[in-house]
Coordinates of N, CA, C and O in Angstrom, one line a residue:
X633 N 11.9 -7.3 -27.9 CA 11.4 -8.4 -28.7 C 12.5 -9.0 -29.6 O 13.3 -8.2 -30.0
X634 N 12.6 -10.1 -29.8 CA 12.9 -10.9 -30.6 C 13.0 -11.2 -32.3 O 13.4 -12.2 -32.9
X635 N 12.6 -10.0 -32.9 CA 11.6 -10.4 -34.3 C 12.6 -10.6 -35.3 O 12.1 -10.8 -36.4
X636 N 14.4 -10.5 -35.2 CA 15.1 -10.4 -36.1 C 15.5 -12.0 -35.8 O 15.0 -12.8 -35.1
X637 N 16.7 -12.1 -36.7 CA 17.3 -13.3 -36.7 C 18.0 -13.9 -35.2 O 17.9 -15.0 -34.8
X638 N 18.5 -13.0 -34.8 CA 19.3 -13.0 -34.1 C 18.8 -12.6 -32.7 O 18.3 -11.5 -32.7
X639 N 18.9 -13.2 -31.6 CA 19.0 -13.1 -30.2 C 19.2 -11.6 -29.9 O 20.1 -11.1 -30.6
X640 N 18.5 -10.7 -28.9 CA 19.2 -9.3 -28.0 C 20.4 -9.6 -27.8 O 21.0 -10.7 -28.1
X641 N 20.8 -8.2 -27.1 CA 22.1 -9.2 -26.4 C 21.6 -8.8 -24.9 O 22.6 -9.0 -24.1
X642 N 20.7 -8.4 -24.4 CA 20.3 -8.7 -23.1 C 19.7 -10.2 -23.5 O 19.8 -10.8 -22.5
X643 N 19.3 -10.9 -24.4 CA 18.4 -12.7 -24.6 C 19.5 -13.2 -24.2 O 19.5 -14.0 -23.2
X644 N 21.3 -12.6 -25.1 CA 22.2 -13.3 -24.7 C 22.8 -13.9 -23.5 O 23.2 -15.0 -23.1
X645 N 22.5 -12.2 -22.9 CA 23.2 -12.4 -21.5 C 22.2 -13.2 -20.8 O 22.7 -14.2 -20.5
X646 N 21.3 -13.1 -20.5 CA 20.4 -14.0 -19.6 C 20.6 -15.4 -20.1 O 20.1 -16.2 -19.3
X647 N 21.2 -15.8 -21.2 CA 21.1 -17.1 -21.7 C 22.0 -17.5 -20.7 O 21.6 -18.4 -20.0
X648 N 23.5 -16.9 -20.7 CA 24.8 -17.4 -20.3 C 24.8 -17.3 -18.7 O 25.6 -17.8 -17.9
X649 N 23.8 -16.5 -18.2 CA 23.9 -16.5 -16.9 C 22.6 -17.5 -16.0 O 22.4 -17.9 -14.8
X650 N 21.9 -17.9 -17.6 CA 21.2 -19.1 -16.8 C 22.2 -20.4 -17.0 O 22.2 -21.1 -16.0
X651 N 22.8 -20.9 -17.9 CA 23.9 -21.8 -18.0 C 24.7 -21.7 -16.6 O 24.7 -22.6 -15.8
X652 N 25.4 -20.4 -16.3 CA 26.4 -20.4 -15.0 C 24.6 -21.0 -14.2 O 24.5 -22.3 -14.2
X653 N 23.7 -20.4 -13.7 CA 22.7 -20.7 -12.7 C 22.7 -22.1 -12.5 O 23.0 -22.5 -11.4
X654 N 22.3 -23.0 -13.8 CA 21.9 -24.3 -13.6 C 23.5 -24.8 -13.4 O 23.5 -25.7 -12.6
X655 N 24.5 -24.5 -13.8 CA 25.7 -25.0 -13.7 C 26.1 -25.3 -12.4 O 26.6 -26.4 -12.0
X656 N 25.8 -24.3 -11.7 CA 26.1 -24.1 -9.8 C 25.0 -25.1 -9.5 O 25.2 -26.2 -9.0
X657 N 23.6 -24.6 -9.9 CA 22.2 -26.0 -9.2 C 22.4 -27.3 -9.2 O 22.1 -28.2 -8.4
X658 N 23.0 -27.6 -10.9 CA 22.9 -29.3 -11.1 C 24.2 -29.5 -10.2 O 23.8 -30.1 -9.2
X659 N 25.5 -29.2 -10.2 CA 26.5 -29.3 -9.1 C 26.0 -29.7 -8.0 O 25.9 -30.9 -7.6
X660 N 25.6 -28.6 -7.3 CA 25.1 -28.7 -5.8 C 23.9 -30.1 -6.0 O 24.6 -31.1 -5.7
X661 N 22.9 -30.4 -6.2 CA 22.2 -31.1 -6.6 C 23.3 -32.7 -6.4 O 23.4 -33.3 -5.4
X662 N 23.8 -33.0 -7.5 CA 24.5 -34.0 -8.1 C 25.2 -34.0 -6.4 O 24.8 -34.9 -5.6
X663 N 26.1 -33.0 -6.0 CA 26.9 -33.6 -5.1 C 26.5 -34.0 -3.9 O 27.1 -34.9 -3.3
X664 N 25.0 -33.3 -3.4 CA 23.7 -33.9 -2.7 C 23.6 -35.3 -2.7 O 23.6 -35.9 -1.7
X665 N 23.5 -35.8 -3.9 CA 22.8 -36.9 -4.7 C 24.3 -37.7 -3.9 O 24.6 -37.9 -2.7
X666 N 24.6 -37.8 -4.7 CA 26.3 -39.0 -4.1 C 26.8 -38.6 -3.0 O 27.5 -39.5 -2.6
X667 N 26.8 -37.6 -2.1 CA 27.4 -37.6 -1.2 C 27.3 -39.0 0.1 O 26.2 -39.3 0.6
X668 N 28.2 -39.6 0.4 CA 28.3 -40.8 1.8 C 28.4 -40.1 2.5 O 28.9 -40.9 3.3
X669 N 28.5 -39.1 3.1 CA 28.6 -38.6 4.6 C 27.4 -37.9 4.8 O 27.2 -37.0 3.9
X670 N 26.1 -38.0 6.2 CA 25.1 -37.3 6.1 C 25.6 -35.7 6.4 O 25.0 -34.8 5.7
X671 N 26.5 -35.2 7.2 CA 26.8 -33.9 7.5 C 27.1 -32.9 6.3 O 26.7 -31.8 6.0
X672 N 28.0 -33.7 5.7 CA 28.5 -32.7 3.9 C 27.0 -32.6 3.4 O 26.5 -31.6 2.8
X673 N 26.3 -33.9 3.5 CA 25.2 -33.9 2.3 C 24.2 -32.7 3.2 O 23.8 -31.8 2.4
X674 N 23.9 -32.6 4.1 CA 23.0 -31.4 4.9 C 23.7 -30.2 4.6 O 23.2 -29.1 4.4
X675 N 24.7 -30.3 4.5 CA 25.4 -28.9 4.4 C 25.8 -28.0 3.2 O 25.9 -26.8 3.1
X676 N 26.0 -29.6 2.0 CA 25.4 -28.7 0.5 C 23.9 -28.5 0.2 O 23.5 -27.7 -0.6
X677 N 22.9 -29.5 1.0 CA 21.8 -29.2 0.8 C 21.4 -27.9 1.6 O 20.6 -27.2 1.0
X678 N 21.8 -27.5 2.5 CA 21.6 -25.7 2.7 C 22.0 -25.3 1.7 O 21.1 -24.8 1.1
X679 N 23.4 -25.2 1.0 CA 23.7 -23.8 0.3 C 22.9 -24.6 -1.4 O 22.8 -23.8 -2.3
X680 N 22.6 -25.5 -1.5 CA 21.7 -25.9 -2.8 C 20.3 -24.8 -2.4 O 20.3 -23.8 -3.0
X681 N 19.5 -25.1 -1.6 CA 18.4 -24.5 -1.4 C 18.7 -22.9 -1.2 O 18.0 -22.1 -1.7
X682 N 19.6 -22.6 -0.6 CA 19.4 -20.9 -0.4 C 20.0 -20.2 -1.8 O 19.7 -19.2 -2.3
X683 N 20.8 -21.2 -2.0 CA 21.2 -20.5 -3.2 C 20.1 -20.8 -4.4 O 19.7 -19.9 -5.3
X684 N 19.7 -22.0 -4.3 CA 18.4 -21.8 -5.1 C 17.4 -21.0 -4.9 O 16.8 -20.5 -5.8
X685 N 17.2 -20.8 -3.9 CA 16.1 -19.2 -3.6 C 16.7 -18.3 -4.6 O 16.2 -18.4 -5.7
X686 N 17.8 -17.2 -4.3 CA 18.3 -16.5 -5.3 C 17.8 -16.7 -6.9 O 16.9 -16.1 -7.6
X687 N 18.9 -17.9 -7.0 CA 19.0 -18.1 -8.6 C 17.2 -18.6 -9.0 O 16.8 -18.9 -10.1
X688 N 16.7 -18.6 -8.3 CA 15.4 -18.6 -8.7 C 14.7 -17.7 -9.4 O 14.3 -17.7 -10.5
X689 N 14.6 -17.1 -8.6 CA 14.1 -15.1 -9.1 C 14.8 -15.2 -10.4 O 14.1 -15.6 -11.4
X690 N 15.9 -14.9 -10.5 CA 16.7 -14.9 -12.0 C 15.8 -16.0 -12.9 O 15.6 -15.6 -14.0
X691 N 15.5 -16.9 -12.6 CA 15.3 -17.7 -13.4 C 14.4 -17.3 -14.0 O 14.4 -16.9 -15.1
X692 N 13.2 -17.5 -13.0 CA 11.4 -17.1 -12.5 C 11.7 -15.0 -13.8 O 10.7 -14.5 -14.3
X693 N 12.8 -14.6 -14.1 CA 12.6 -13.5 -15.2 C 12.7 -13.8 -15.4 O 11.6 -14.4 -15.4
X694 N 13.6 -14.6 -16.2 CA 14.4 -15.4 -17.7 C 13.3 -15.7 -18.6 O 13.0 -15.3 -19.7
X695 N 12.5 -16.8 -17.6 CA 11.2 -17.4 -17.9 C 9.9 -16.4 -18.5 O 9.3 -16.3 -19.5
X696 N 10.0 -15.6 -17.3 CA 9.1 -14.3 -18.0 C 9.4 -13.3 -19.1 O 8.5 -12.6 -19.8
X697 N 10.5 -13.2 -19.1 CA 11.3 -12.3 -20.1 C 11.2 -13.5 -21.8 O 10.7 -13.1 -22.9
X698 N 11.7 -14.5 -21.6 CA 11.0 -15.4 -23.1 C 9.6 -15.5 -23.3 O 9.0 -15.6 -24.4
X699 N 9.1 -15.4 -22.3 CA 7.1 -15.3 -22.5 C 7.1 -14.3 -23.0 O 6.1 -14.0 -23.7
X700 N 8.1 -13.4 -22.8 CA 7.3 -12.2 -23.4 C 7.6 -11.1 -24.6 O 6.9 -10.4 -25.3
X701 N 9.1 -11.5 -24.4 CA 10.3 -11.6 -25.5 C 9.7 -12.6 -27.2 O 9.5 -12.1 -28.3
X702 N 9.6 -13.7 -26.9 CA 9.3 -14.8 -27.6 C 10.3 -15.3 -28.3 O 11.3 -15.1 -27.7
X703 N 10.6 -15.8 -29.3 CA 11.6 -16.5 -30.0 C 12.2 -15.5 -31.2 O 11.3 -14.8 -31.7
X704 N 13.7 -15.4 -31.8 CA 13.9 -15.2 -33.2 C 13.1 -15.5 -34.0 O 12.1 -16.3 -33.7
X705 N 13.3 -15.0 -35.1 CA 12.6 -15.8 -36.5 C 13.8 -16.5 -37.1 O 15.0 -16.2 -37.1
X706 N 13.0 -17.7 -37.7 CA 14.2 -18.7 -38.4 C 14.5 -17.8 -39.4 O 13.9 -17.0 -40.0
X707 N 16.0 -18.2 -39.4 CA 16.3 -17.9 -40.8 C 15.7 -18.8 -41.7 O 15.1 -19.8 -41.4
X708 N 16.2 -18.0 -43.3 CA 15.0 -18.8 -43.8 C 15.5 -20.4 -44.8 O 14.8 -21.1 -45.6
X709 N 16.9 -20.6 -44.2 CA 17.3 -21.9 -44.9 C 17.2 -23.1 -43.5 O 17.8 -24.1 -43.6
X710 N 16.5 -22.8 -42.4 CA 17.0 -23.8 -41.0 C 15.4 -23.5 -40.5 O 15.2 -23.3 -39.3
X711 N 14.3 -23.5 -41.5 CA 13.0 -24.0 -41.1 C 12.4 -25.3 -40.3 O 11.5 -25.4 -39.5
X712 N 13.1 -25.9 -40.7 CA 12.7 -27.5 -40.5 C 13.3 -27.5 -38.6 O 12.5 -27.6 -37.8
X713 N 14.7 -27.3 -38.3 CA 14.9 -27.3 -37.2 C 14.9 -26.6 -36.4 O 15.2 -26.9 -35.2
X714 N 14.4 -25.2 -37.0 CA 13.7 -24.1 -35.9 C 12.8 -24.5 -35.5 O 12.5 -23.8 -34.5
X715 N 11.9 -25.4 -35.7 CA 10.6 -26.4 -34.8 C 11.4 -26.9 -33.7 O 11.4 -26.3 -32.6
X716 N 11.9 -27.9 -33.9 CA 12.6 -28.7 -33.0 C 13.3 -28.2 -31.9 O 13.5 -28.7 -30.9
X717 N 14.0 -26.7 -32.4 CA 14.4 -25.9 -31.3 C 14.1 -24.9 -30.5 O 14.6 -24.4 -29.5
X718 N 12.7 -24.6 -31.3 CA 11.9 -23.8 -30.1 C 11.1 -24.6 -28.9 O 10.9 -24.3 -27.7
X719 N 10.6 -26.0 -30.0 CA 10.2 -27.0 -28.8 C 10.9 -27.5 -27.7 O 10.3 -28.0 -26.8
X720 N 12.3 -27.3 -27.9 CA 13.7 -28.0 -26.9 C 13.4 -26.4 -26.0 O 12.9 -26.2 -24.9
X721 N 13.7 -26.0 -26.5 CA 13.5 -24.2 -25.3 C 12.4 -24.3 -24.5 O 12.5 -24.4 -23.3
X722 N 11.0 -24.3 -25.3 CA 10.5 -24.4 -24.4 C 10.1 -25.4 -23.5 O 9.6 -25.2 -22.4
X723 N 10.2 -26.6 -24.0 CA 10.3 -28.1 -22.9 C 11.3 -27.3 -21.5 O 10.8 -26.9 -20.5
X724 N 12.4 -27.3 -21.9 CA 13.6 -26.4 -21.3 C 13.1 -25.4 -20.0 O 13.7 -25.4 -18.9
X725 N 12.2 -24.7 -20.4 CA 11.8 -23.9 -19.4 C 10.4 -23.9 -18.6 O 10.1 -23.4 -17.6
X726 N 10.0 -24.7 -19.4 CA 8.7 -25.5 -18.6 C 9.5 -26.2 -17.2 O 9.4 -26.2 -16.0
X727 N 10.1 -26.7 -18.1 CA 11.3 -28.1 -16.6 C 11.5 -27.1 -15.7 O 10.9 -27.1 -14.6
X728 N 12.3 -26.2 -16.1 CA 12.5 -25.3 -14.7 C 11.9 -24.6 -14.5 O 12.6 -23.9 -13.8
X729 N 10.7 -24.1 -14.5 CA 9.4 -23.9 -14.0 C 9.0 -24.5 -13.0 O 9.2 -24.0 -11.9
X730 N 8.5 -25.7 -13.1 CA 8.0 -27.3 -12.7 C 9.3 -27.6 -11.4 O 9.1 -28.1 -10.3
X731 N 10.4 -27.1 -11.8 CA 11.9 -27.4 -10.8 C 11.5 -26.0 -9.6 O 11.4 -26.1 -8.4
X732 N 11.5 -25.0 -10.2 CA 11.3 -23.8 -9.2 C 10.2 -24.2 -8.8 O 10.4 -23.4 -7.8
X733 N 9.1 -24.7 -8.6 CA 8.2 -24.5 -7.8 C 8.0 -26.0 -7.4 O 7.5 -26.0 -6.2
X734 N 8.2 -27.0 -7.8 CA 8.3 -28.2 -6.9 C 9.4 -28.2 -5.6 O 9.4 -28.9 -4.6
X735 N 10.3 -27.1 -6.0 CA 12.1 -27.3 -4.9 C 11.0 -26.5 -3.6 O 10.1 -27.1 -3.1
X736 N 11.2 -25.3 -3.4 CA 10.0 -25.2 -2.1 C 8.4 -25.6 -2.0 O 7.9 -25.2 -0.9
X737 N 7.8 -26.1 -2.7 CA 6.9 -27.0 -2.1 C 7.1 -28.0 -1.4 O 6.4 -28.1 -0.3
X738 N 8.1 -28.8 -1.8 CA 8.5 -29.9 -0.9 C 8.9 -29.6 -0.1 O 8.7 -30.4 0.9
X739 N 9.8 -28.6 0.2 CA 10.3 -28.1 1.9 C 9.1 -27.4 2.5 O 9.0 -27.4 3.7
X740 N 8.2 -26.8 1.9 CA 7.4 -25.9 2.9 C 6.1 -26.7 3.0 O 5.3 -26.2 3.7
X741 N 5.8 -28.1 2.5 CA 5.0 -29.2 3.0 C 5.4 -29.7 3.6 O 4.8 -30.6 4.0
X742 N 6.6 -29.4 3.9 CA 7.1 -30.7 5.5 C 7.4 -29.8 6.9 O 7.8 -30.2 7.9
X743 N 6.9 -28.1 6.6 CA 7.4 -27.2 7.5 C 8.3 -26.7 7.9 O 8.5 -26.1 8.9
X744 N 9.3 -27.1 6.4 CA 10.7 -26.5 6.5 C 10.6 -24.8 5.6 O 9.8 -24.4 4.7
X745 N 11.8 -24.3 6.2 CA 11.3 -23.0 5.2 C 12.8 -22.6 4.2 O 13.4 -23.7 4.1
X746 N 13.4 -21.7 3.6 CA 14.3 -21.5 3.0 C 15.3 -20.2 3.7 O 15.0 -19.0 3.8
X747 N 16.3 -20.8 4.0 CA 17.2 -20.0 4.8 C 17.9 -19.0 3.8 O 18.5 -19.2 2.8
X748 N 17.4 -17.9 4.3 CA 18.5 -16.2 3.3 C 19.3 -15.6 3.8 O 19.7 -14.5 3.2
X749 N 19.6 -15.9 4.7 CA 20.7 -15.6 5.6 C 20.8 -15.9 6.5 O 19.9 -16.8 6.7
X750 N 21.8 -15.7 7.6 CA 21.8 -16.2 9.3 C 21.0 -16.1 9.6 O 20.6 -17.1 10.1
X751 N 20.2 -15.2 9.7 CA 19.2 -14.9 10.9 C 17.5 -14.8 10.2 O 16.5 -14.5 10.9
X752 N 17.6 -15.2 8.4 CA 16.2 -14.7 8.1 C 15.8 -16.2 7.3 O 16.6 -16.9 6.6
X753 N 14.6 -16.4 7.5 CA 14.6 -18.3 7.0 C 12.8 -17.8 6.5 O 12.1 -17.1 7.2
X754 N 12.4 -18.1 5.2 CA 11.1 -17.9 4.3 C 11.1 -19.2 4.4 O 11.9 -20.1 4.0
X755 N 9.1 -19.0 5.3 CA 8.6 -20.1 5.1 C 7.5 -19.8 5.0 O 7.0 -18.7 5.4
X756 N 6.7 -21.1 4.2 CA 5.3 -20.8 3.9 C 4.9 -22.0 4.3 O 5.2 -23.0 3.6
X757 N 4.2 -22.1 5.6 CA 3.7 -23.0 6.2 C 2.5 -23.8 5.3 O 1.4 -23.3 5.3
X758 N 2.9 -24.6 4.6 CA 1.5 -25.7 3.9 C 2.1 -27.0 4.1 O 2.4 -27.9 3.3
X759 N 2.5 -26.9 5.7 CA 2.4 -28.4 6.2 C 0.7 -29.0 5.9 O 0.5 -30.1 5.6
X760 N -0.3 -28.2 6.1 CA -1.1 -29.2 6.3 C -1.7 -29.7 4.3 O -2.9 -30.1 4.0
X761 N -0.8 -29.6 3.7 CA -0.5 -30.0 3.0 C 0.3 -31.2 2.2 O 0.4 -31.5 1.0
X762 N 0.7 -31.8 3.3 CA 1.5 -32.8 3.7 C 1.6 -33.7 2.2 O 2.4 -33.9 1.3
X763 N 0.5 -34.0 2.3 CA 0.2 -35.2 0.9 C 1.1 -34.7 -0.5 O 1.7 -35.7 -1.0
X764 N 1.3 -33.7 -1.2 CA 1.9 -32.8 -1.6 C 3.5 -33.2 -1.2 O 4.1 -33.6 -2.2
X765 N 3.9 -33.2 -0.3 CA 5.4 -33.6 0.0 C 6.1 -34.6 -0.6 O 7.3 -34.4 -0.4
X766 N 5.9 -35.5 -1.2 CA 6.4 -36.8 -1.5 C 6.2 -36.9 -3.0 O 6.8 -37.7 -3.6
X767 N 5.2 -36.2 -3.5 CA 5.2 -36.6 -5.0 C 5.9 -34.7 -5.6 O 6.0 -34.5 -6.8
X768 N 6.2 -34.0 -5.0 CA 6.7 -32.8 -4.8 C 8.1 -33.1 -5.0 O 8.7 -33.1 -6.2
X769 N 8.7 -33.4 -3.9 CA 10.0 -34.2 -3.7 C 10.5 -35.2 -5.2 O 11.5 -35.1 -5.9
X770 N 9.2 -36.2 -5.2 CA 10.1 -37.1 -6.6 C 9.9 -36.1 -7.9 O 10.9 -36.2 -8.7
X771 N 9.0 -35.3 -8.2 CA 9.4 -34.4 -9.5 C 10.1 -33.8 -9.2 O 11.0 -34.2 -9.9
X772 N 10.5 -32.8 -8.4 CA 11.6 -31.9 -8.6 C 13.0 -33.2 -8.8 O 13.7 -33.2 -9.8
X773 N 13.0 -33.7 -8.1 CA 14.6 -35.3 -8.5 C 14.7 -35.5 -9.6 O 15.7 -35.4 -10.3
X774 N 13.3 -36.0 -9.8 CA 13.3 -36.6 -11.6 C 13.7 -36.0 -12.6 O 14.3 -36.4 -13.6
X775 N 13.3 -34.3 -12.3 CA 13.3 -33.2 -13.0 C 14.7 -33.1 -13.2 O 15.4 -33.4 -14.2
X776 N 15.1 -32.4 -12.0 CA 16.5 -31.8 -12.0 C 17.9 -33.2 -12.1 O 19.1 -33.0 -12.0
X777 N 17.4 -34.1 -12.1 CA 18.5 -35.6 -12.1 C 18.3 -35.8 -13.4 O 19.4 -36.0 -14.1
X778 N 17.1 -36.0 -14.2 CA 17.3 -36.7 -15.8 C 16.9 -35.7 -16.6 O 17.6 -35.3 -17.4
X779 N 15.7 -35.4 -16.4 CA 15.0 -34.4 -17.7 C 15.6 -33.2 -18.2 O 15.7 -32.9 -19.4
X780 N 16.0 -32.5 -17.1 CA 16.7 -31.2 -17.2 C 18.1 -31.4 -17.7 O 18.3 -30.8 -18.8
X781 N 19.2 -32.1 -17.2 CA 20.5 -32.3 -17.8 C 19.9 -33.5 -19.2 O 20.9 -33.8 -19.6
X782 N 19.0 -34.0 -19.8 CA 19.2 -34.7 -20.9 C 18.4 -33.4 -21.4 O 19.0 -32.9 -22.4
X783 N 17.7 -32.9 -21.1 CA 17.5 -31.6 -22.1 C 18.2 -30.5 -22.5 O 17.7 -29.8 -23.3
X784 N 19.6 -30.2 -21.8 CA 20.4 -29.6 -21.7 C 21.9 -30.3 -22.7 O 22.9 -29.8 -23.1
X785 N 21.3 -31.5 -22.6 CA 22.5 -32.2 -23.6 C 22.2 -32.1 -25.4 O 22.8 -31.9 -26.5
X786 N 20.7 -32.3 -25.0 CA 20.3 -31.7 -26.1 C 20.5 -30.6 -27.3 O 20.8 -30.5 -28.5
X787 N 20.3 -29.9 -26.2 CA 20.1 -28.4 -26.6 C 22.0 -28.2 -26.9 O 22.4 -27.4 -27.7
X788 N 22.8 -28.7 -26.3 CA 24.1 -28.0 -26.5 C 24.2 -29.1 -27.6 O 25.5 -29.3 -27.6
X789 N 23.8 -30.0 -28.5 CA 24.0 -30.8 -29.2 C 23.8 -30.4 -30.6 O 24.4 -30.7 -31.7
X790 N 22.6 -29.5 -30.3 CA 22.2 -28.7 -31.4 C 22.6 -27.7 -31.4 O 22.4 -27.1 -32.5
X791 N 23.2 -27.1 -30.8 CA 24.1 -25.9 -31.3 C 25.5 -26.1 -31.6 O 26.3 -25.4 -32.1
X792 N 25.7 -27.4 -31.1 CA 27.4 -28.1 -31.8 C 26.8 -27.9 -33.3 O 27.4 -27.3 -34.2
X793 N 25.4 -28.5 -33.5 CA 25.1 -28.8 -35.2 C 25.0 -27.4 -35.7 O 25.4 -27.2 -36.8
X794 N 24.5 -26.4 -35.0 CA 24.3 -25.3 -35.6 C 25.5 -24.3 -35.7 O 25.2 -23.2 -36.1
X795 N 26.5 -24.6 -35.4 CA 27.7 -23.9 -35.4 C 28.1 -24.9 -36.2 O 27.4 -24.4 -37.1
X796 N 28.5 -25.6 -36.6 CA 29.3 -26.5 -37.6 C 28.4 -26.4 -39.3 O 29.0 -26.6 -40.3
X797 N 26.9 -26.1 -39.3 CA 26.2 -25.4 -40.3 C 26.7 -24.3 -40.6 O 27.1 -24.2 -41.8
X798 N 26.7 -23.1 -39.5 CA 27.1 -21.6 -40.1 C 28.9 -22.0 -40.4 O 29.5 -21.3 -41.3
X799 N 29.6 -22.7 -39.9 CA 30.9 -22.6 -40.3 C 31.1 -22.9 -41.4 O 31.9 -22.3 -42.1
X800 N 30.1 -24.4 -42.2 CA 30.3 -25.0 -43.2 C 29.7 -23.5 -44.5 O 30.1 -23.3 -45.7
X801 N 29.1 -22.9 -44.0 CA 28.4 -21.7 -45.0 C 29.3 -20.4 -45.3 O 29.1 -19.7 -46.3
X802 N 30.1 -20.4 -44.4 CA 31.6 -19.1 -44.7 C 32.3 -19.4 -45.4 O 33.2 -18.6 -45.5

């Protein structure tokens, strides 16, 4: 649990290895997004999705581990923006919630499944789910292209402020 000022340092480490996570996804993602050649673009779109399988799971704890973990307690001079930044976290993880489970919906509504190796491909057939595919497809984009990276700009925006706070206090 959470109940001191200060983060575990297992909160820590899961913090910094969801940063490296989305760091590798929004990449892959982004280079998806702009790529002009259809061949590269199929071909980071494999290692985007398989590797999103993985970094999923990690995530899918992260997510359960703060449900259950819950937040620090503010200290007691940074009340006012301990609102704002638990609301940013959890917007934050809602998105990638909403991102993990829209990213295979939309492939396993069109009957595609998720490759984990050479020879082993997870699929959950809800083709006849079809209708599902296309509004599947634009939230996860919308998600992972604006909401997720401007909430991310956010969030490191306020800890530029909150590190330039505790420095001004030493």
């Amino acid at each position: 649990m959470n109940t001191s000022t200060h983060y575990s340092a297992l909160a820590q480490l899961m913090h910094w290895l969801t940063v490296i996570a989305l760091s590798i996804m929004l990449t892959l993602g982004f280079m998806m997004l702009f790529a002009d050649e259809r061949t590269f673009k199929h071909a980071v779109e494999g290692i985007h999705v398989t590797t999103g399988f993985y970094l999923g799971l990690f995530l899918l704890i992260r997510i359960g581990f703060r449900a259950i973990a819950g937040f620090r307690q503010p200290d007691a001079d940074e009340q006012a923006t301990f609102k704002f930044a638990k609301w940013l976290q959890s917007l934050m993880l809602l998105t990638l919630l909403v991102v993990l489970i829209t990213g295979p919906l939309y492939l396993f509504t069109e009957g595609e499944g998720i490759t984990l190796t050479s020879q082993t491909t997870w699929l959950i057939d809800l083709s006849s789910w079809s209708a599902l595919h296309e509004p599947a497809e634009e939230i996860h984009k919308l998600l992972a292209t604006y909401v997720l990276p401007g909430l991310i700009t956010l969030h490191m925006l306020a800890a530029i402020k909150q590190f330039s706070r505790l420095a001004k206090h030493r």
